[in-house]
Short mmCIF file of C-alpha atoms in Angstrom, two decimals:
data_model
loop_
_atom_site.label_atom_id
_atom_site.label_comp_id
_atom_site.label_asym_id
_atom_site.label_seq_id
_atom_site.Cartn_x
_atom_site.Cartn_y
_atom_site.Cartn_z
CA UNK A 172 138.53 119.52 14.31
CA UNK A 173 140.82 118.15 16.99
CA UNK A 174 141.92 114.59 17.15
CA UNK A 175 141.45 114.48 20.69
CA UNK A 176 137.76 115.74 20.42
CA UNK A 177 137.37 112.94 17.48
CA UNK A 178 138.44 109.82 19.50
CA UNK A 179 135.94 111.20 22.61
CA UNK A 180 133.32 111.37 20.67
CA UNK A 181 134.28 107.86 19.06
CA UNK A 182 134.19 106.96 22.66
CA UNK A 183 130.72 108.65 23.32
CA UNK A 184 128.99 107.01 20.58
CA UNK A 185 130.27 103.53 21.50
CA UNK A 186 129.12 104.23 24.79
CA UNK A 187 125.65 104.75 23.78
CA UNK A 188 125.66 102.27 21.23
CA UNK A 189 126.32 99.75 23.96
CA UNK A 190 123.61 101.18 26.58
CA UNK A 191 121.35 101.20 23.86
CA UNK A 192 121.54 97.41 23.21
CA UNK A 193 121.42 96.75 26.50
CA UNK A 194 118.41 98.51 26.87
CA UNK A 195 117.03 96.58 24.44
CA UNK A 196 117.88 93.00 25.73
CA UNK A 197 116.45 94.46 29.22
CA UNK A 198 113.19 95.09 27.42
CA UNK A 199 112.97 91.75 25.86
CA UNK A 200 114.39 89.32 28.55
CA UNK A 201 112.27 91.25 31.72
CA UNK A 202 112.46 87.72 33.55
CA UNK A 203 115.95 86.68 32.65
CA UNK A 204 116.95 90.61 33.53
CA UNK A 205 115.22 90.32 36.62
CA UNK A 206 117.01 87.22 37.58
CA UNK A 207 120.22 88.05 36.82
CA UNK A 208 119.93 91.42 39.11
CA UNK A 209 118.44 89.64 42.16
CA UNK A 210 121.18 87.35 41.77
CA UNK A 211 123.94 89.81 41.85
CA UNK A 212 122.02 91.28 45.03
CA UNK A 213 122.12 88.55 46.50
CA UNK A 214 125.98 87.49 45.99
CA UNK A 215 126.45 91.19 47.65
CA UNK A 216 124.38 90.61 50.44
CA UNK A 217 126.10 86.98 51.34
CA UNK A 218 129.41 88.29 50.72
CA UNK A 219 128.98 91.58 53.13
CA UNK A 220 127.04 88.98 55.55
CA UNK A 221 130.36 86.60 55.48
CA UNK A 222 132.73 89.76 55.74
CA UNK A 223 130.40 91.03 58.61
CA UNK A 224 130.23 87.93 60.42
CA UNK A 225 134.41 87.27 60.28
CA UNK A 226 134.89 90.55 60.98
CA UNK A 227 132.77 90.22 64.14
CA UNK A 228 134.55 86.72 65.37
CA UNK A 229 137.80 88.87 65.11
CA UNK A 230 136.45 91.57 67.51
CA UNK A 231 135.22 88.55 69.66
CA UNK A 232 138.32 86.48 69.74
CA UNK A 233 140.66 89.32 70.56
CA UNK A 234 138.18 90.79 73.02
CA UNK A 235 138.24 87.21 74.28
CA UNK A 236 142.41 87.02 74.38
CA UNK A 237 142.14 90.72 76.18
CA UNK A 238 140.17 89.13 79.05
CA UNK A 239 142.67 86.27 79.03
CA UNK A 240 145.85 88.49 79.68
CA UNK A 241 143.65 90.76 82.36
CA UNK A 242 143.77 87.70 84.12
CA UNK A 243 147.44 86.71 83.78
CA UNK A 244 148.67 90.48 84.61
CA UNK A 245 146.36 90.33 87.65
CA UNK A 246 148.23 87.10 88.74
CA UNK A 247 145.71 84.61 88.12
CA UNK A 248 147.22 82.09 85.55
CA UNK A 249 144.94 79.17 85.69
CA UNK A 250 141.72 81.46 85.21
CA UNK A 251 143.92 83.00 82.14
CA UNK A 252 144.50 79.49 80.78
CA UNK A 253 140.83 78.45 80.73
CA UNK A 254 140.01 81.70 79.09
CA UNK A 255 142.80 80.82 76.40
CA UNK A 256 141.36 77.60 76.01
CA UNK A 257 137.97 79.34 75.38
CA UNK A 258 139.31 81.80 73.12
CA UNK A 259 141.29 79.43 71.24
CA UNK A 260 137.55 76.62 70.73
CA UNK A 261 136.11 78.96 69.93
CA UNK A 262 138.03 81.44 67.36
CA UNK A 263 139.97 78.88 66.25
CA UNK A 264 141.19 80.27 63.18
CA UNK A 265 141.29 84.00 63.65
CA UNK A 266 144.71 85.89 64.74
CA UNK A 267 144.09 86.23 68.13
CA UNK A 268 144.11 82.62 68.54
CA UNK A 269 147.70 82.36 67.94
CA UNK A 270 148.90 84.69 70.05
CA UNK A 271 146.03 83.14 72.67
CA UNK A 272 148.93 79.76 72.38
CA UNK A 273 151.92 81.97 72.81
CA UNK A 274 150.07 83.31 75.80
CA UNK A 275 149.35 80.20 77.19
CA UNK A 276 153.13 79.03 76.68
CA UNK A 277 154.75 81.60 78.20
CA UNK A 278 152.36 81.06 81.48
CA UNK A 279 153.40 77.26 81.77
CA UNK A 280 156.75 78.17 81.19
CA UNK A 281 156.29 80.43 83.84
CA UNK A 282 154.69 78.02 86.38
CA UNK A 283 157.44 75.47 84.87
CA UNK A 284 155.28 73.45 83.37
CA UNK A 285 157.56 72.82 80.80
CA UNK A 286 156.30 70.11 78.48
CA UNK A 287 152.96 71.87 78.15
CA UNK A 288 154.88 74.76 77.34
CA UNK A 289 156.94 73.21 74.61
CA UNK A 290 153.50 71.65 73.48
CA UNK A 291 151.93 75.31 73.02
CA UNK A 292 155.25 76.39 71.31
CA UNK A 293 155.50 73.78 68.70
CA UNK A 294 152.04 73.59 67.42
CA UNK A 295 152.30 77.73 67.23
CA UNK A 296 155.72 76.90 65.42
CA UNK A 297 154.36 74.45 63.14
CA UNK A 298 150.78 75.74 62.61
CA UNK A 299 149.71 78.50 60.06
CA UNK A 300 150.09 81.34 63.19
CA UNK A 301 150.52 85.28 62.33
CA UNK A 302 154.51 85.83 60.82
CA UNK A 303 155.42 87.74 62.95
CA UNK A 304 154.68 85.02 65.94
CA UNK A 305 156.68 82.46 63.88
CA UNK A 306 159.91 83.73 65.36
CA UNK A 307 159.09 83.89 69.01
CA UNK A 308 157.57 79.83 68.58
CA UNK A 309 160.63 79.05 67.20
CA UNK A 310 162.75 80.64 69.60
CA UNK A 311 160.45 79.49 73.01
CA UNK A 312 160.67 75.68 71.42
CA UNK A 313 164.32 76.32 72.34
CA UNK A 314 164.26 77.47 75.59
CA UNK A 315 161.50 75.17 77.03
CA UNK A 316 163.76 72.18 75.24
CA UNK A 317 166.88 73.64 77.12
CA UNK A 318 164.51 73.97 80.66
CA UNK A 319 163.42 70.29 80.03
CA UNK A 320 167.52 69.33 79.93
CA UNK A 321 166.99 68.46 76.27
CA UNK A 322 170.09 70.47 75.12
CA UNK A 323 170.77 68.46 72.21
CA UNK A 324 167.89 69.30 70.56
CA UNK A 325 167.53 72.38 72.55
CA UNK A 326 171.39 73.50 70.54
CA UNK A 327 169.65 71.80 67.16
CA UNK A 328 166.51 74.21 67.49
CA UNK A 329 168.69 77.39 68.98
CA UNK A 330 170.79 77.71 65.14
CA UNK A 331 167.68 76.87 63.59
CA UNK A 332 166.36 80.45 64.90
CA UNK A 333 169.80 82.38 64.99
CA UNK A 334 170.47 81.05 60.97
CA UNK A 335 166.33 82.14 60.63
CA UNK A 336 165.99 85.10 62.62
CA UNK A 337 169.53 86.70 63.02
CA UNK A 338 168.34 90.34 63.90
CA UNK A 339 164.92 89.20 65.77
CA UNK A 340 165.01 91.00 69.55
CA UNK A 341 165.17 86.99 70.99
CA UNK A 342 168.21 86.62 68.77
CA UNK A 343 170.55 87.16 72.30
CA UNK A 344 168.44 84.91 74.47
CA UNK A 345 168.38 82.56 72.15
CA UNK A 346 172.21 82.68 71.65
CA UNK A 347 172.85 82.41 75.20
CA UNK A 348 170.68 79.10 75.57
CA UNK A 349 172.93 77.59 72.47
CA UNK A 350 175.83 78.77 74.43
CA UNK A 351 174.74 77.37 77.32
CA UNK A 352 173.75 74.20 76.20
CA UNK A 353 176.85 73.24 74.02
CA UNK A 354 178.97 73.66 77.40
CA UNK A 355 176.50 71.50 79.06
CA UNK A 356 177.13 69.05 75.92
CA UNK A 357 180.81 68.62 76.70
CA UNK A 358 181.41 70.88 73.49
CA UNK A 359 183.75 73.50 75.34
CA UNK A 360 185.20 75.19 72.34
CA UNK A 361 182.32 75.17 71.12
CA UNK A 362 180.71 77.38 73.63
CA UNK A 363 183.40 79.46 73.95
CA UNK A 364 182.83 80.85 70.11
CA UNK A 365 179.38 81.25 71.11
CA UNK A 366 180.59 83.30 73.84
CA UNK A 367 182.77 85.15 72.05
CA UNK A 368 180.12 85.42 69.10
CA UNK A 369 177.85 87.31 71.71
CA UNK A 370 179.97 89.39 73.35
CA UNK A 371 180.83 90.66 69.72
CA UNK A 372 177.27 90.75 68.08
CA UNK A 373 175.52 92.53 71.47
CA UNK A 374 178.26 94.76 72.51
CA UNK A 375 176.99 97.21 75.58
CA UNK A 376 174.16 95.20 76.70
CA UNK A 377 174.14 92.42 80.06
CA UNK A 378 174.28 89.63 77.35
CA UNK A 379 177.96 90.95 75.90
CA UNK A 380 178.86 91.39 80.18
CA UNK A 381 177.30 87.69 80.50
CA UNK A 382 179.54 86.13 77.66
CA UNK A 383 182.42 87.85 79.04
CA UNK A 384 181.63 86.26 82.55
CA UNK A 385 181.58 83.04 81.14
CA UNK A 386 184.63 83.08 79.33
CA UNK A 387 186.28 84.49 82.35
CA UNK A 388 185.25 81.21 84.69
CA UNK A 389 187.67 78.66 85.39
CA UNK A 390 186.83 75.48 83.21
CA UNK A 391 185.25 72.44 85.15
CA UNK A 392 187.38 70.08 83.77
#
């Protein structure tokens, strides 16, 4: 006889052994049996209910955020922003909601309203929004702080990205506003590395041609 066949029927036995006590406890606790099952029932129907229901506000909210950038494509910004607003009340805390404030940022920005687009970036910068939105917060703080002719902290918030987000897809917008706004700081050398640092990082592409340019001006000194 087999070892292997030994411990499954060791197993088997067990098994049984345990079925047949509960059995038995069944048969004399009926009520306390009966409780516990319609108890477990009904933990399974609350928590399907509360996975049904969330995952039905998520449909809703990004349904919602669809409409809203319908209406920004088809050139109507204000309509988008009320349907942001809207989306945002009332799904605050799904997904969709944050990009529904990076949505809303980018059409101030656009409209240059630029304090109520560095509003919308900083609370999506500072708030619990998606990951992957935390870069392009960060990086839009920047350039509405730079559009506002807050370069100081527009040059404080720029690094804060590039040391952050080094190989993000903003990373040469972002190093062009830093490069931009230490020359508008009076920090020429500065600048220039930042030029230089460009035109080396993003060689091939109009930002590398663009830090060239720059370096190429006469200073204004």
């Amino acid at each position: 006889m087999s070892k292997h066949w030994v411990r499954q029927q060791v197993r088997h036995n067990e098994l049984q052994d345990v079925l047949e006590r509960g059995l038995v406890w069944v048969k004399g606790h009926r009520r306390a049996a009966a409780i516990a099952i319609g108890l477990i029932l009904l933990l399974s129907l609350v928590g399907g209910g509360t996975y049904h229901v969330r995952r039905n506000q998520n449909a809703q909210a990004w349904q919602s955020l669809g409409l809203a950038q319908s209406m920004a494509f088809s050139g109507m910004p204000d309509q988008a922003l009320k349907q942001i607003q809207e989306t945002s009340a009332n799904y605050p805390n799904t997904q969709a909601a944050g990009y529904a404030r990076l949505l809303a940022g980018d059409l101030h920005f656009l409209k240059g309203q630029y304090k109520e687009a560095l509003a919308e970036y900083s609370a999506l910068s500072e708030g619990s929004a998606p990951e992957v939105l935390k870069p392009l917060a960060v990086g839009n703080v920047g350039l509405a702080q730079e559009a506002l002719g807050r370069c100081r902290d527009a040059a404080q918030t720029d690094q804060r990205f590039l040391d952050s987000y080094s190989e993000h897809f903003l990373a040469p917008q972002i190093h062009s506003s830093l490069a931009r706004c230490l020359k508008a700081l009076g920090q020429a050398d500065q600048a220039k590395a930042a030029y230089q640092k460009i035109a080396l990082q993003y060689p091939e592409t109009s930002w590398a041609a663009w830090a060239k340019a720059q370096t190429a001006l006469p200073s204004s000194k």
